[in-house]
Amino acid sequence: MSKMMTDYANRTNTIRLRRNKYQSIKAIIKIPIRCAVSTTQILARKLWHHRKYIGKTLFLYLITILCLYALRCQLPYSKLYKYCSNDAISFAAVKEVNDQRLLEAREYLSTLDASKTKIQYLQNGDSNKLRYVIGVVSVARRTDVTYKGQLGYLTQVMSKLHKVTVDNGATSDIFPFICNVDSNPGNHAEALELGTFFPNVTKSYSENVSAGHPTITSREQEKQDYVFCLETALKYKSDYVILIQDDAYPTESFYEVLEHLLKTKVETQIQRGERVTMVTNNERRLGWIKLNIPNSATNYHRNWFFFIQWICLTAVIAGISCLIFHLCKECKPLKSVHPGLYCSSTDKRKRTGYISSSLMLLKTFVYVLLVVWIIGRPYYMKLRATSPYFYALEPGTSCCLVAVLYQPSTLPGLINYLQKTTCTKQLPLDFALDRYRIEKNLKQYLVTPNLFNHIGFYSALNKRFNRNGAEFVHMFDSS
């Protein structure tokens, strides 16, 4: 009997412990649920209390989006441009802009003495004190019947290069040459015509069995042409080598800005208040500096550095806006922020004011964040192009080789690497360069804003016209 009573007592205690444990778990689970419900109720009351202010905020958001939507066709890099369909108009506008630029280039070249210009550049090529060797990689663009007229990209680029260097008094410091890599060089009439003004280097395919071979892809052919032009540029003694495509149109200030950046950011730097000459760091050397990146590829989500710029720009604009607002209000009632809030010397009123200011800053930050994101980063870059001192060297990206500045010391290794690498659609030329940079632990930078604009509406690589013609119409610096 006593044993049965003991077993019964043990089972009873076990059941009681399990019940207590279950109730404890249930109570623990109820705590966050009650907190969530309580917080939701408080938040709902707060939202209802400030319903007028929330309504005004939503109305401001709506008006802003409608205004930006109305301007969507004038903002080709904004998030709303995809809702604007004007391909036909863009094509006609691109042709008009290109024809005007080509006319100005030909008029400028007509004022030059062709033989004297070429002799001067050839004499520069024999010098050992060149600042830049500029190679222009060019092929003949054979368009279809939809484009009536000449594209003339190479004419525009070479004319602008000469004009900018003359304006900066640097004609004796550079050696520009046309690198004709067309599969049939004799048919590249534009390069042959410009050969009377500028040195012209032609790639010979007679000794290259791969020329025009059906097994050679367009990506591999592009790489071979690029290597040839790099090897040609390396034959001349210079501080830097610049290789650009024949549709990379230089900006008016490209030479001035490039000199400023190289002298203040690369060759010398400010250390402890003094300008010191930088010595070569064997651990991590400068590989190259990209002078152009497509504006469509500079949006804030494309790069971690661009994302940080987005946050910083938003914080600055929001902070200045809130500061101006409070300076204008001074000690007047802030009814638009919080009903019944007045300037007061009491601690309670001060604390309320601080909370209200923080909420306003947060709301302004979110508003500016969205507006800046919708408009796009290229328009912020346009503001920085107003002065050479606003240009900067930023971490480079793997995208694109429209215009690149190289240090001659890095070219032999790069050329050897590219000769051993086969480029494909999965591994284009710019990605191959990025692999080499990572393997050799080299630095790469990107100049922002662009020093060269991509004016090639017709792609020589893809043999077709680009779809987004607005990018070539709304060129930020086509002068």
mmCIF file of N, CA, C and O in Angstrom, residues 134-172:
data_model
loop_
_atom_site.group_PDB
_atom_site.id
_atom_site.type_symbol
_atom_site.label_atom_id
_atom_site.label_comp_id
_atom_site.label_asym_id
_atom_site.label_seq_id
_atom_site.Cartn_x
_atom_site.Cartn_y
_atom_site.Cartn_z
ATOM 1 N N ILE A 134 48.706 58.745 -76.735
ATOM 2 C CA ILE A 134 47.267 58.505 -76.818
ATOM 3 C C ILE A 134 46.973 57.698 -78.074
ATOM 4 O O ILE A 134 47.136 58.191 -79.202
ATOM 5 N N GLY A 135 46.557 56.454 -77.884
ATOM 6 C CA GLY A 135 46.186 55.597 -78.997
ATOM 7 C C GLY A 135 44.677 55.534 -79.147
ATOM 8 O O GLY A 135 43.956 55.346 -78.156
ATOM 9 N N VAL A 136 44.201 55.689 -80.370
ATOM 10 C CA VAL A 136 42.767 55.649 -80.651
ATOM 11 C C VAL A 136 42.473 54.384 -81.456
ATOM 12 O O VAL A 136 42.835 54.279 -82.632
ATOM 13 N N VAL A 137 41.863 53.409 -80.820
ATOM 14 C CA VAL A 137 41.546 52.132 -81.460
ATOM 15 C C VAL A 137 40.350 52.338 -82.382
ATOM 16 O O VAL A 137 39.275 52.756 -81.943
ATOM 17 N N SER A 138 40.526 52.033 -83.668
ATOM 18 C CA SER A 138 39.474 52.363 -84.627
ATOM 19 C C SER A 138 39.260 51.250 -85.634
ATOM 20 O O SER A 138 40.203 50.598 -86.091
ATOM 21 N N VAL A 139 37.988 51.042 -85.965
ATOM 22 C CA VAL A 139 37.582 50.164 -87.067
ATOM 23 C C VAL A 139 36.522 50.905 -87.866
ATOM 24 O O VAL A 139 35.873 51.835 -87.367
ATOM 25 N N ALA A 140 36.359 50.491 -89.130
ATOM 26 C CA ALA A 140 35.339 51.119 -89.982
ATOM 27 C C ALA A 140 33.960 50.638 -89.553
ATOM 28 O O ALA A 140 33.730 49.436 -89.376
ATOM 29 N N ARG A 141 33.057 51.579 -89.342
ATOM 30 C CA ARG A 141 31.679 51.234 -88.976
ATOM 31 C C ARG A 141 30.826 51.241 -90.236
ATOM 32 O O ARG A 141 30.628 52.283 -90.859
ATOM 33 N N ARG A 142 30.327 50.083 -90.575
ATOM 34 C CA ARG A 142 29.509 49.940 -91.787
ATOM 35 C C ARG A 142 28.058 49.809 -91.361
ATOM 36 O O ARG A 142 27.587 48.738 -90.978
ATOM 37 N N THR A 143 27.335 50.920 -91.426
ATOM 38 C CA THR A 143 25.952 50.941 -90.974
ATOM 39 C C THR A 143 25.015 50.474 -92.072
ATOM 40 O O THR A 143 25.390 50.327 -93.229
ATOM 41 N N ASP A 144 23.757 50.278 -91.679
ATOM 42 C CA ASP A 144 22.757 49.854 -92.660
ATOM 43 C C ASP A 144 22.076 51.087 -93.268
ATOM 44 O O ASP A 144 22.444 52.225 -93.009
ATOM 45 N N VAL A 145 21.063 50.843 -94.048
ATOM 46 C CA VAL A 145 20.421 51.937 -94.786
ATOM 47 C C VAL A 145 19.575 52.831 -93.892
ATOM 48 O O VAL A 145 19.130 53.897 -94.322
ATOM 49 N N THR A 146 19.311 52.415 -92.630
ATOM 50 C CA THR A 146 18.483 53.237 -91.747
ATOM 51 C C THR A 146 19.188 54.522 -91.343
ATOM 52 O O THR A 146 18.545 55.490 -90.965
ATOM 53 N N TYR A 147 20.537 54.545 -91.422
ATOM 54 C CA TYR A 147 21.289 55.745 -91.073
ATOM 55 C C TYR A 147 21.906 56.309 -92.343
ATOM 56 O O TYR A 147 22.867 55.770 -92.888
ATOM 57 N N LYS A 148 21.333 57.375 -92.846
ATOM 58 C CA LYS A 148 21.816 57.999 -94.066
ATOM 59 C C LYS A 148 22.803 59.097 -93.698
ATOM 60 O O LYS A 148 22.459 60.078 -93.072
ATOM 61 N N GLY A 149 24.050 58.911 -94.087
ATOM 62 C CA GLY A 149 25.090 59.866 -93.743
ATOM 63 C C GLY A 149 26.273 59.158 -93.113
ATOM 64 O O GLY A 149 26.282 57.940 -92.932
ATOM 65 N N GLN A 150 27.285 59.941 -92.774
ATOM 66 C CA GLN A 150 28.490 59.393 -92.155
ATOM 67 C C GLN A 150 28.435 59.572 -90.649
ATOM 68 O O GLN A 150 27.982 60.604 -90.151
ATOM 69 N N LEU A 151 28.943 58.560 -89.938
ATOM 70 C CA LEU A 151 29.006 58.661 -88.489
ATOM 71 C C LEU A 151 30.131 59.602 -88.066
ATOM 72 O O LEU A 151 29.937 60.478 -87.229
ATOM 73 N N GLY A 152 31.323 59.393 -88.617
ATOM 74 C CA GLY A 152 32.435 60.312 -88.381
ATOM 75 C C GLY A 152 32.899 60.389 -86.947
ATOM 76 O O GLY A 152 33.378 61.446 -86.505
ATOM 77 N N TYR A 153 32.811 59.291 -86.189
ATOM 78 C CA TYR A 153 33.246 59.327 -84.788
ATOM 79 C C TYR A 153 34.741 59.624 -84.672
ATOM 80 O O TYR A 153 35.169 60.432 -83.838
ATOM 81 N N LEU A 154 35.539 58.973 -85.499
ATOM 82 C CA LEU A 154 36.989 59.147 -85.423
ATOM 83 C C LEU A 154 37.378 60.590 -85.747
ATOM 84 O O LEU A 154 38.261 61.164 -85.096
ATOM 85 N N THR A 155 36.717 61.186 -86.712
ATOM 86 C CA THR A 155 36.996 62.581 -87.062
ATOM 87 C C THR A 155 36.694 63.504 -85.890
ATOM 88 O O THR A 155 37.470 64.419 -85.576
ATOM 89 N N GLN A 156 35.572 63.272 -85.234
ATOM 90 C CA GLN A 156 35.195 64.103 -84.096
ATOM 91 C C GLN A 156 36.203 63.969 -82.955
ATOM 92 O O GLN A 156 36.602 64.958 -82.333
ATOM 93 N N VAL A 157 36.624 62.736 -82.678
ATOM 94 C CA VAL A 157 37.535 62.489 -81.553
ATOM 95 C C VAL A 157 38.902 63.100 -81.810
ATOM 96 O O VAL A 157 39.467 63.796 -80.945
ATOM 97 N N MET A 158 39.472 62.863 -82.975
ATOM 98 C CA MET A 158 40.810 63.377 -83.268
ATOM 99 C C MET A 158 40.815 64.905 -83.324
ATOM 100 O O MET A 158 41.759 65.556 -82.853
ATOM 101 N N SER A 159 39.757 65.486 -83.872
ATOM 102 C CA SER A 159 39.660 66.939 -83.923
ATOM 103 C C SER A 159 39.593 67.538 -82.515
ATOM 104 O O SER A 159 40.264 68.526 -82.210
ATOM 105 N N LYS A 160 38.796 66.909 -81.657
ATOM 106 C CA LYS A 160 38.654 67.416 -80.288
ATOM 107 C C LYS A 160 39.945 67.238 -79.498
ATOM 108 O O LYS A 160 40.330 68.120 -78.707
ATOM 109 N N LEU A 161 40.622 66.116 -79.682
ATOM 110 C CA LEU A 161 41.901 65.901 -79.000
ATOM 111 C C LEU A 161 42.902 66.996 -79.355
ATOM 112 O O LEU A 161 43.582 67.544 -78.478
ATOM 113 N N HIS A 162 42.998 67.296 -80.627
ATOM 114 C CA HIS A 162 43.949 68.327 -81.068
ATOM 115 C C HIS A 162 43.562 69.689 -80.516
ATOM 116 O O HIS A 162 44.414 70.446 -80.028
ATOM 117 N N LYS A 163 42.281 70.011 -80.542
ATOM 118 C CA LYS A 163 41.821 71.319 -80.065
ATOM 119 C C LYS A 163 42.090 71.496 -78.573
ATOM 120 O O LYS A 163 42.565 72.559 -78.132
ATOM 121 N N VAL A 164 41.801 70.480 -77.786
ATOM 122 C CA VAL A 164 41.996 70.585 -76.334
ATOM 123 C C VAL A 164 43.476 70.727 -75.985
ATOM 124 O O VAL A 164 43.860 71.533 -75.133
ATOM 125 N N THR A 165 44.330 69.943 -76.652
ATOM 126 C CA THR A 165 45.763 70.027 -76.356
ATOM 127 C C THR A 165 46.343 71.372 -76.790
ATOM 128 O O THR A 165 47.220 71.923 -76.114
ATOM 129 N N VAL A 166 45.846 71.920 -77.897
ATOM 130 C CA VAL A 166 46.299 73.246 -78.330
ATOM 131 C C VAL A 166 45.863 74.310 -77.328
ATOM 132 O O VAL A 166 46.644 75.206 -76.960
ATOM 133 N N ASP A 167 44.620 74.225 -76.876
ATOM 134 C CA ASP A 167 44.112 75.203 -75.908
ATOM 135 C C ASP A 167 44.887 75.163 -74.596
ATOM 136 O O ASP A 167 44.991 76.178 -73.899
ATOM 137 N N ASN A 168 45.438 73.994 -74.255
ATOM 138 C CA ASN A 168 46.212 73.858 -73.012
ATOM 139 C C ASN A 168 47.715 73.988 -73.242
ATOM 140 O O ASN A 168 48.500 73.766 -72.314
ATOM 141 N N GLY A 169 48.116 74.305 -74.470
ATOM 142 C CA GLY A 169 49.530 74.464 -74.771
ATOM 143 C C GLY A 169 50.339 73.198 -74.567
ATOM 144 O O GLY A 169 51.485 73.246 -74.116
ATOM 145 N N ALA A 170 49.743 72.046 -74.890
ATOM 146 C CA ALA A 170 50.384 70.758 -74.605
ATOM 147 C C ALA A 170 50.642 69.956 -75.868
ATOM 148 O O ALA A 170 50.805 68.731 -75.797
ATOM 149 N N THR A 171 50.695 70.609 -77.024
ATOM 150 C CA THR A 171 50.882 69.857 -78.258
ATOM 151 C C THR A 171 52.246 69.176 -78.329
ATOM 152 O O THR A 171 52.412 68.176 -79.030
ATOM 153 N N SER A 172 53.236 69.692 -77.612
ATOM 154 C CA SER A 172 54.569 69.073 -77.625
ATOM 155 C C SER A 172 54.712 67.978 -76.573
ATOM 156 O O SER A 172 55.752 67.317 -76.516
#
